[in-house]
Amino acid sequence: MGVAIIGTGSYLPYLKLTNFDLENMVDTSDEWIVTRTGIKERRICPKGKGASDLGLEASLMAIKDAGIKKDEIEFIICATITPDMYFPSTACIIQKKLGLENIPSFDFQAACSGFIYGMEIAKGLISGCGYKKGLVVATECMSRLTDYTDRSTCVLLGDGAGAAVVSENEENGIIDSYLSSNGKYENLLFTPGGVSLKPSSFETIEKRENFMKMEGSTLFKIAIYSMSESVNKVLERNKIKKEDISIVIPHQANLRIIAGVAKNLEIPIEKFFINIEKYGNMSAACIPIALDEAVKNGRIKKGDLVITVAFGAGLTWAANLIRWVK
Ligand code: UT7
């Protein structure tokens, strides 16, 4: 028996924050944002809602798409850097909202690479631990970590959730995953305050340390290199030619990063699925949302070879090689 994705779902909150809205908030312009990043607008989770609410909607859609009953779900794993709260896990909260009980549910985080790591964890649970079907959810409220006085980061981020039902399957779908990280780059992308090292205090709030900090231009170069390396690794070790890849689902951090990866890999940019203009960077949620849109738009069909590839805080980077089985 193999392991495969049998259903996908995604959910974007209704509220939009456009480049023109941001022009009224910080010293920026639609022209700068579009030419430097490719982003036109992003979605914002309404007040009073959190990552579990977005994740729940994406999960319900993935379960429906898989054509299964929700009680067939035997585990829930959730990739998020913006959980509802420190604890309990957002996975447990989604479990409660789905009305499921007595199955393992837990969060893990690999920042923007989270969903790709999640595919490998789910595959391990199914092929090594006897589970049959599980839910991988990636849900992010990046707006909650965003400093809307910092023009170098606030134009980039948005909120959303994506989910996939992963199942044992006659044909193997999750063929291989390359996962990597290097903690020596922790200070290039991080939120310094608010947890155990620097708990929230007047000082952390005053210094805006509860918001994301980023060294954009250094990350930019590492992103292109590490995403290209991840794709090359999964292709090489599975002896797959670039021409055999139907579609690449890249992390949506910057259109110029995606173009740089395409150029490096010598894979035509047309093979990359791009939706960054609508949503910006939603960390771990980017890949499953793009995957779901690509499937629903007919860009992915049964038998296609799909590459997912991401890069993010940690730093982490990763790629999946997937055969679409439905
Ligand atoms: O999720 C994965 C992790 N994140 C990433 O991978 C992000 C990677 N980095 C990037 O996408 C890009 O580096 C950014 C979009 C963040 C920045 O683009 P850049 O082309 O690297 O710009 P820069 O940081 O080199 O800044 C160029 C100029 C600066 O002005 P001066 O010093 O040349 O006068 C910035 O102050 O652009 C200025 N700038 C802005 N101007 C208008 C920075 N942000 C803005 C802004 N609007 N929003």
CSV table of C-alpha atoms and ligand atoms in Angstrom, one decimal:
chain,number,residue,atom,x,y,z
A,1,MET,CA,0.0,0.0,0.0
A,2,GLY,CA,1.1,3.5,-0.7
A,3,VAL,CA,0.2,6.9,0.8
A,4,ALA,CA,-1.6,9.6,-1.1
A,5,ILE,CA,-3.5,12.9,-0.9
A,6,ILE,CA,-7.2,12.1,-1.6
A,7,GLY,CA,-8.8,15.5,-0.9
A,8,THR,CA,-7.8,19.1,-0.6
A,9,GLY,CA,-9.5,22.2,0.7
A,10,SER,CA,-8.7,25.9,1.3
A,11,TYR,CA,-10.3,28.9,3.0
A,12,LEU,CA,-9.5,32.6,2.7
A,13,PRO,CA,-11.2,35.1,5.0
A,14,TYR,CA,-13.4,37.6,3.3
A,15,LEU,CA,-11.7,40.8,4.5
A,16,LYS,CA,-9.2,42.2,1.9
A,17,LEU,CA,-6.3,44.5,2.6
A,18,THR,CA,-5.2,46.0,-0.7
A,19,ASN,CA,-2.0,47.8,-1.6
A,20,PHE,CA,-4.0,51.0,-1.8
A,21,ASP,CA,-5.2,50.5,1.8
A,22,LEU,CA,-1.5,50.1,2.8
A,23,GLU,CA,-0.6,53.3,1.1
A,24,ASN,CA,-2.7,55.0,3.7
A,25,MET,CA,-1.0,53.2,6.6
A,26,VAL,CA,2.8,53.3,5.8
A,27,ASP,CA,5.1,55.1,3.3
A,28,THR,CA,4.7,52.7,0.4
A,29,SER,CA,3.0,52.5,-3.0
A,30,ASP,CA,1.1,50.0,-5.0
A,31,GLU,CA,3.8,50.4,-7.7
A,32,TRP,CA,6.6,49.4,-5.3
A,33,ILE,CA,4.7,46.5,-3.8
A,34,VAL,CA,3.7,45.0,-7.2
A,35,THR,CA,7.1,45.4,-8.9
A,36,ARG,CA,9.1,44.2,-5.8
A,37,THR,CA,6.8,41.4,-4.7
A,38,GLY,CA,4.0,40.7,-7.1
A,39,ILE,CA,1.4,41.2,-4.3
A,40,LYS,CA,-1.8,43.2,-4.9
A,41,GLU,CA,-3.9,42.3,-1.9
A,42,ARG,CA,-4.1,39.9,1.0
A,43,ARG,CA,-6.8,38.5,3.3
A,44,ILE,CA,-7.2,39.3,7.0
A,45,CYS,CA,-8.9,37.1,9.6
A,46,PRO,CA,-11.6,39.1,11.4
A,47,LYS,CA,-11.3,40.0,15.0
A,48,GLY,CA,-12.6,37.3,17.3
A,49,LYS,CA,-11.6,34.5,15.0
A,50,GLY,CA,-8.3,32.6,14.9
A,51,ALA,CA,-6.2,30.1,13.0
A,52,SER,CA,-8.5,27.2,14.1
A,53,ASP,CA,-11.5,28.9,12.5
A,54,LEU,CA,-9.8,29.2,9.1
A,55,GLY,CA,-8.3,25.7,9.5
A,56,LEU,CA,-11.8,24.2,10.3
A,57,GLU,CA,-13.3,25.6,7.1
A,58,ALA,CA,-10.3,24.3,5.0
A,59,SER,CA,-10.6,20.9,6.8
A,60,LEU,CA,-14.3,20.5,6.1
A,61,MET,CA,-13.7,21.2,2.4
A,62,ALA,CA,-10.8,18.7,2.2
A,63,ILE,CA,-13.0,16.0,3.9
A,64,LYS,CA,-15.8,16.7,1.5
A,65,ASP,CA,-13.4,16.7,-1.5
A,66,ALA,CA,-12.0,13.3,-0.3
A,67,GLY,CA,-15.6,11.9,-0.3
A,68,ILE,CA,-15.2,10.4,3.2
A,69,LYS,CA,-17.1,10.8,6.5
A,70,LYS,CA,-15.3,12.9,9.0
A,71,ASP,CA,-15.2,10.0,11.5
A,72,GLU,CA,-12.8,8.2,9.1
A,73,ILE,CA,-10.1,10.8,10.1
A,74,GLU,CA,-7.7,9.0,12.5
A,75,PHE,CA,-5.3,11.9,13.2
A,76,ILE,CA,-5.1,15.7,12.8
A,77,ILE,CA,-1.8,17.4,12.5
A,78,CYS,CA,-1.6,21.2,12.1
A,79,ALA,CA,1.2,23.4,10.8
A,80,THR,CA,1.1,26.9,12.2
A,81,ILE,CA,3.2,29.7,13.6
A,82,THR,CA,0.1,31.6,14.6
A,83,PRO,CA,-1.8,29.2,16.8
A,84,ASP,CA,-5.0,30.3,18.5
A,85,MET,CA,-3.1,30.3,21.8
A,86,TYR,CA,0.1,28.8,23.3
A,87,PHE,CA,-1.9,25.7,24.2
A,88,PRO,CA,-4.0,23.7,23.7
A,89,SER,CA,-2.8,23.0,20.2
A,90,THR,CA,-4.8,24.4,17.3
A,91,ALA,CA,-5.1,20.8,16.0
A,92,CYS,CA,-7.0,19.9,19.2
A,93,ILE,CA,-9.3,22.9,18.8
A,94,ILE,CA,-9.9,22.0,15.2
A,95,GLN,CA,-10.7,18.4,16.4
A,96,LYS,CA,-13.3,19.8,18.8
A,97,LYS,CA,-14.8,22.0,16.1
A,98,LEU,CA,-15.0,19.0,13.7
A,99,GLY,CA,-16.8,17.0,16.5
A,100,LEU,CA,-14.1,14.3,16.6
A,101,GLU,CA,-12.8,12.6,19.7
A,102,ASN,CA,-10.1,10.2,20.9
A,103,ILE,CA,-7.7,10.5,18.0
A,104,PRO,CA,-4.2,12.0,18.1
A,105,SER,CA,-4.0,15.7,17.3
A,106,PHE,CA,-1.0,17.9,17.5
A,107,ASP,CA,0.7,21.0,16.1
A,108,PHE,CA,4.1,21.2,14.7
A,109,GLN,CA,5.9,24.1,13.1
A,110,ALA,CA,8.4,24.5,10.3
A,111,ALA,CA,7.2,28.0,9.4
A,112,CYS,CA,6.6,28.3,5.7
A,113,SER,CA,7.8,24.8,5.0
A,114,GLY,CA,5.2,23.4,7.5
A,115,PHE,CA,2.8,21.7,5.0
A,116,ILE,CA,5.7,20.0,3.2
A,117,TYR,CA,7.0,18.7,6.5
A,118,GLY,CA,3.4,17.7,7.4
A,119,MET,CA,3.2,15.4,4.3
A,120,GLU,CA,6.2,13.5,5.5
A,121,ILE,CA,4.9,13.2,9.1
A,122,ALA,CA,1.5,12.0,7.8
A,123,LYS,CA,3.2,9.5,5.5
A,124,GLY,CA,5.1,8.2,8.5
A,125,LEU,CA,2.0,7.9,10.6
A,126,ILE,CA,0.2,5.9,7.9
A,127,SER,CA,3.0,3.7,6.6
A,128,GLY,CA,4.8,3.2,9.9
A,129,CYS,CA,2.1,3.4,12.6
A,130,GLY,CA,-1.0,1.8,11.2
A,131,TYR,CA,-3.2,4.8,10.7
A,132,LYS,CA,-5.4,4.8,7.6
A,133,LYS,CA,-6.5,8.4,7.1
A,134,GLY,CA,-5.4,11.7,8.6
A,135,LEU,CA,-5.8,15.4,8.1
A,136,VAL,CA,-2.9,17.8,7.5
A,137,VAL,CA,-4.0,21.4,8.1
A,138,ALA,CA,-1.8,24.5,7.6
A,139,THR,CA,-3.5,27.6,9.0
A,140,GLU,CA,-2.0,31.0,9.6
A,141,CYS,CA,-3.2,34.4,10.8
A,142,MET,CA,0.0,36.2,9.8
A,143,SER,CA,-1.7,39.6,10.3
A,144,ARG,CA,-1.5,38.9,14.1
A,145,LEU,CA,2.4,38.8,13.9
A,146,THR,CA,2.5,41.8,11.5
A,147,ASP,CA,3.8,45.2,12.5
A,148,TYR,CA,1.6,47.6,10.5
A,149,THR,CA,4.1,50.4,11.1
A,150,ASP,CA,6.9,48.5,9.4
A,151,ARG,CA,6.7,48.9,5.6
A,152,SER,CA,9.4,46.3,4.9
A,153,THR,CA,7.2,43.5,6.3
A,154,CYS,CA,3.6,44.6,6.5
A,155,VAL,CA,3.1,44.6,2.7
A,156,LEU,CA,4.0,40.9,2.5
A,157,LEU,CA,1.8,39.0,4.8
A,158,GLY,CA,-1.8,37.6,4.8
A,159,ASP,CA,-4.1,35.1,6.4
A,160,GLY,CA,-5.6,31.8,5.1
A,161,ALA,CA,-5.7,28.0,5.6
A,162,GLY,CA,-5.3,24.9,3.5
A,163,ALA,CA,-5.8,21.2,4.3
A,164,ALA,CA,-5.4,17.8,2.8
A,165,VAL,CA,-6.7,14.4,3.6
A,166,VAL,CA,-3.9,11.9,3.4
A,167,SER,CA,-4.8,8.2,3.1
A,168,GLU,CA,-3.4,4.8,2.6
A,169,ASN,CA,-3.8,4.1,-1.1
A,170,GLU,CA,-3.1,1.4,-3.6
A,171,GLU,CA,-1.1,3.8,-5.8
A,172,ASN,CA,1.7,5.7,-3.9
A,173,GLY,CA,1.2,9.4,-4.2
A,174,ILE,CA,3.6,11.0,-1.7
A,175,ILE,CA,6.7,9.6,-3.4
A,176,ASP,CA,9.4,11.4,-1.6
A,177,SER,CA,10.2,14.5,0.5
A,178,TYR,CA,13.4,16.4,1.0
A,179,LEU,CA,13.4,18.3,4.4
A,180,SER,CA,16.1,20.5,5.7
A,181,SER,CA,16.9,23.3,8.1
A,182,ASN,CA,19.7,25.4,9.5
A,183,GLY,CA,19.1,27.1,12.9
A,184,LYS,CA,22.2,29.3,12.5
A,185,TYR,CA,20.0,31.6,10.4
A,186,GLU,CA,17.4,32.0,13.2
A,187,ASN,CA,17.9,35.8,13.4
A,188,LEU,CA,17.0,36.5,9.8
A,189,LEU,CA,13.3,35.8,10.3
A,190,PHE,CA,11.8,35.7,13.8
A,191,THR,CA,9.5,37.1,16.5
A,192,PRO,CA,11.7,38.0,19.4
A,193,GLY,CA,9.1,38.5,22.2
A,194,GLY,CA,6.0,37.1,23.7
A,195,VAL,CA,7.0,33.6,24.6
A,196,SER,CA,9.4,31.9,27.1
A,197,LEU,CA,12.6,33.8,26.3
A,198,LYS,CA,11.1,37.2,26.5
A,199,PRO,CA,7.5,36.9,27.8
A,200,SER,CA,5.2,39.8,27.0
A,201,SER,CA,5.9,42.9,29.0
A,202,PHE,CA,5.6,46.6,28.7
A,203,GLU,CA,9.1,46.5,27.3
A,204,THR,CA,8.4,43.9,24.6
A,205,ILE,CA,5.3,45.7,23.5
A,206,GLU,CA,7.0,49.1,23.5
A,207,LYS,CA,9.8,47.7,21.3
A,208,ARG,CA,7.3,46.0,19.1
A,209,GLU,CA,9.0,42.7,19.8
A,210,ASN,CA,5.8,40.7,19.6
A,211,PHE,CA,5.9,41.3,15.8
A,212,MET,CA,7.8,39.5,13.0
A,213,LYS,CA,11.3,40.9,12.2
A,214,MET,CA,12.9,40.1,8.9
A,215,GLU,CA,16.2,40.7,7.0
A,216,GLY,CA,14.5,40.6,3.6
A,217,SER,CA,17.4,40.9,1.1
A,218,THR,CA,19.6,38.2,2.8
A,219,LEU,CA,16.6,35.9,2.9
A,220,PHE,CA,15.9,36.6,-0.7
A,221,LYS,CA,19.1,35.1,-1.9
A,222,ILE,CA,19.0,32.1,0.5
A,223,ALA,CA,15.4,31.4,-0.6
A,224,ILE,CA,16.3,31.1,-4.3
A,225,TYR,CA,19.3,28.9,-3.5
A,226,SER,CA,17.6,26.6,-1.0
A,227,MET,CA,14.3,26.1,-2.9
A,228,SER,CA,16.3,25.3,-6.1
A,229,GLU,CA,18.4,22.8,-4.1
A,230,SER,CA,15.3,21.1,-2.6
A,231,VAL,CA,13.7,20.6,-6.0
A,232,ASN,CA,17.0,19.2,-7.4
A,233,LYS,CA,17.4,16.8,-4.5
A,234,VAL,CA,14.0,15.2,-4.9
A,235,LEU,CA,14.3,15.0,-8.6
A,236,GLU,CA,17.8,13.5,-8.6
A,237,ARG,CA,17.2,10.9,-6.0
A,238,ASN,CA,14.1,9.7,-7.7
A,239,LYS,CA,15.7,9.9,-11.2
A,240,ILE,CA,12.9,12.2,-12.4
A,241,LYS,CA,13.6,14.5,-15.3
A,242,LYS,CA,12.5,18.2,-15.0
A,243,GLU,CA,10.4,17.7,-18.2
A,244,ASP,CA,8.4,15.0,-16.5
A,245,ILE,CA,7.1,17.5,-13.8
A,246,SER,CA,3.6,18.8,-14.6
A,247,ILE,CA,3.5,21.6,-12.1
A,248,VAL,CA,5.6,23.2,-9.3
A,249,ILE,CA,3.7,24.6,-6.3
A,250,PRO,CA,6.1,27.1,-4.8
A,251,HIS,CA,5.9,29.0,-1.5
A,252,GLN,CA,4.4,32.4,-2.3
A,253,ALA,CA,6.8,34.8,-0.6
A,254,ASN,CA,7.8,37.0,-3.5
A,255,LEU,CA,7.2,36.7,-7.3
A,256,ARG,CA,10.8,37.5,-7.9
A,257,ILE,CA,11.9,34.6,-5.7
A,258,ILE,CA,9.6,32.2,-7.7
A,259,ALA,CA,11.1,33.6,-11.0
A,260,GLY,CA,14.6,33.2,-9.6
A,261,VAL,CA,13.9,29.5,-8.7
A,262,ALA,CA,12.4,28.9,-12.2
A,263,LYS,CA,15.5,30.4,-13.8
A,264,ASN,CA,17.9,28.5,-11.6
A,265,LEU,CA,16.2,25.2,-12.3
A,266,GLU,CA,15.6,25.9,-16.0
A,267,ILE,CA,11.9,25.0,-15.6
A,268,PRO,CA,9.6,27.3,-17.5
A,269,ILE,CA,7.9,29.8,-15.1
A,270,GLU,CA,4.6,28.8,-16.7
A,271,LYS,CA,4.9,25.5,-14.9
A,272,PHE,CA,4.9,27.3,-11.5
A,273,PHE,CA,1.5,27.9,-9.9
A,274,ILE,CA,1.3,31.5,-8.8
A,275,ASN,CA,-1.5,33.2,-6.7
A,276,ILE,CA,0.7,35.6,-4.7
A,277,GLU,CA,-1.1,38.6,-6.2
A,278,LYS,CA,-4.3,37.7,-4.4
A,279,TYR,CA,-3.1,36.6,-1.0
A,280,GLY,CA,0.6,37.5,-0.3
A,281,ASN,CA,2.7,35.3,2.0
A,282,MET,CA,0.6,33.1,4.4
A,283,SER,CA,3.5,31.1,5.7
A,284,ALA,CA,2.6,27.4,5.9
A,285,ALA,CA,-0.8,27.9,4.4
A,286,CYS,CA,0.5,29.1,1.0
A,287,ILE,CA,1.3,25.6,-0.4
A,288,PRO,CA,-2.0,23.8,0.4
A,289,ILE,CA,-4.1,26.8,-0.7
A,290,ALA,CA,-2.2,26.9,-4.0
A,291,LEU,CA,-2.4,23.1,-4.4
A,292,ASP,CA,-6.2,23.2,-3.8
A,293,GLU,CA,-6.6,26.0,-6.3
A,294,ALA,CA,-4.5,24.2,-8.9
A,295,VAL,CA,-6.6,21.1,-8.5
A,296,LYS,CA,-9.9,22.9,-8.6
A,297,ASN,CA,-8.8,25.0,-11.7
A,298,GLY,CA,-7.9,21.8,-13.6
A,299,ARG,CA,-4.1,22.6,-13.5
A,300,ILE,CA,-3.5,19.3,-11.8
A,301,LYS,CA,-5.0,16.1,-13.2
A,302,LYS,CA,-4.8,12.4,-12.3
A,303,GLY,CA,-1.3,11.0,-13.0
A,304,ASP,CA,0.5,14.3,-12.9
A,305,LEU,CA,3.8,14.7,-11.1
A,306,VAL,CA,3.6,17.6,-8.7
A,307,ILE,CA,6.5,19.3,-6.9
A,308,THR,CA,5.9,21.5,-3.8
A,309,VAL,CA,8.7,23.6,-2.6
A,310,ALA,CA,9.1,26.1,0.3
A,311,PHE,CA,11.5,28.1,2.4
A,312,GLY,CA,10.9,29.9,5.7
A,313,ALA,CA,11.9,30.8,9.2
A,314,GLY,CA,14.3,28.5,11.0
A,315,LEU,CA,15.5,28.6,8.4
A,316,THR,CA,13.7,25.6,7.0
A,317,TRP,CA,13.4,24.5,3.4
A,318,ALA,CA,11.7,21.5,1.8
A,319,ALA,CA,10.1,19.8,-1.2
A,320,ASN,CA,7.6,17.0,-1.9
A,321,LEU,CA,7.4,14.9,-5.0
A,322,ILE,CA,3.8,13.9,-5.4
A,323,ARG,CA,1.9,11.8,-7.9
A,324,TRP,CA,-1.7,13.0,-8.2
A,325,VAL,CA,-3.9,9.9,-7.8
A,326,LYS,CA,-7.5,11.1,-8.2
B,1,UT7,O1,8.3,33.5,3.8
B,1,UT7,C1,9.7,33.4,3.6
B,1,UT7,C2,10.5,34.4,4.1
B,1,UT7,N1,10.5,35.7,3.5
B,1,UT7,C3,11.1,36.0,2.4
B,1,UT7,O2,11.5,35.1,1.7
B,1,UT7,C4,11.2,37.4,1.9
B,1,UT7,C5,12.4,37.6,1.1
B,1,UT7,N2,12.7,39.0,0.8
B,1,UT7,C6,11.9,39.7,-0.1
B,1,UT7,O3,10.9,39.3,-0.6
B,1,UT7,C7,12.5,41.1,-0.4
B,1,UT7,O4,13.8,41.2,0.1
B,1,UT7,C8,11.6,42.2,0.1
B,1,UT7,C9,10.3,42.3,-0.6
B,1,UT7,C10,11.3,42.1,1.6
B,1,UT7,C11,12.2,43.6,-0.1
B,1,UT7,O5,12.6,43.8,-1.4
B,1,UT7,P1,14.1,44.2,-1.8
B,1,UT7,O6,14.0,44.4,-3.3
B,1,UT7,O7,15.0,43.3,-1.2
B,1,UT7,O8,14.1,45.6,-1.2
B,1,UT7,P2,15.2,46.2,-0.1
B,1,UT7,O9,14.9,45.6,1.3
B,1,UT7,O10,16.6,46.0,-0.6
B,1,UT7,O11,14.8,47.7,0.0
B,1,UT7,C12,15.0,48.5,-1.2
B,1,UT7,C13,14.4,49.9,-0.9
B,1,UT7,C14,14.9,50.5,0.5
B,1,UT7,O12,15.1,51.8,0.4
B,1,UT7,P3,16.5,52.5,0.1
B,1,UT7,O13,17.3,52.1,1.3
B,1,UT7,O14,17.0,51.9,-1.2
B,1,UT7,O15,16.2,53.9,0.0
B,1,UT7,C15,13.8,50.2,1.4
B,1,UT7,O16,13.7,51.1,2.5
B,1,UT7,O17,13.0,49.8,-0.8
B,1,UT7,C16,12.6,50.4,0.5
B,1,UT7,N3,11.4,49.7,0.9
B,1,UT7,C17,10.2,50.1,0.6
B,1,UT7,N4,9.7,51.1,-0.2
B,1,UT7,C18,8.4,51.3,-0.4
B,1,UT7,C19,11.3,48.6,1.7
B,1,UT7,N5,10.0,48.3,1.8
B,1,UT7,C20,9.3,49.2,1.1
B,1,UT7,C21,7.9,49.4,0.9
B,1,UT7,N6,7.5,50.4,0.1
B,1,UT7,N7,6.9,48.6,1.4
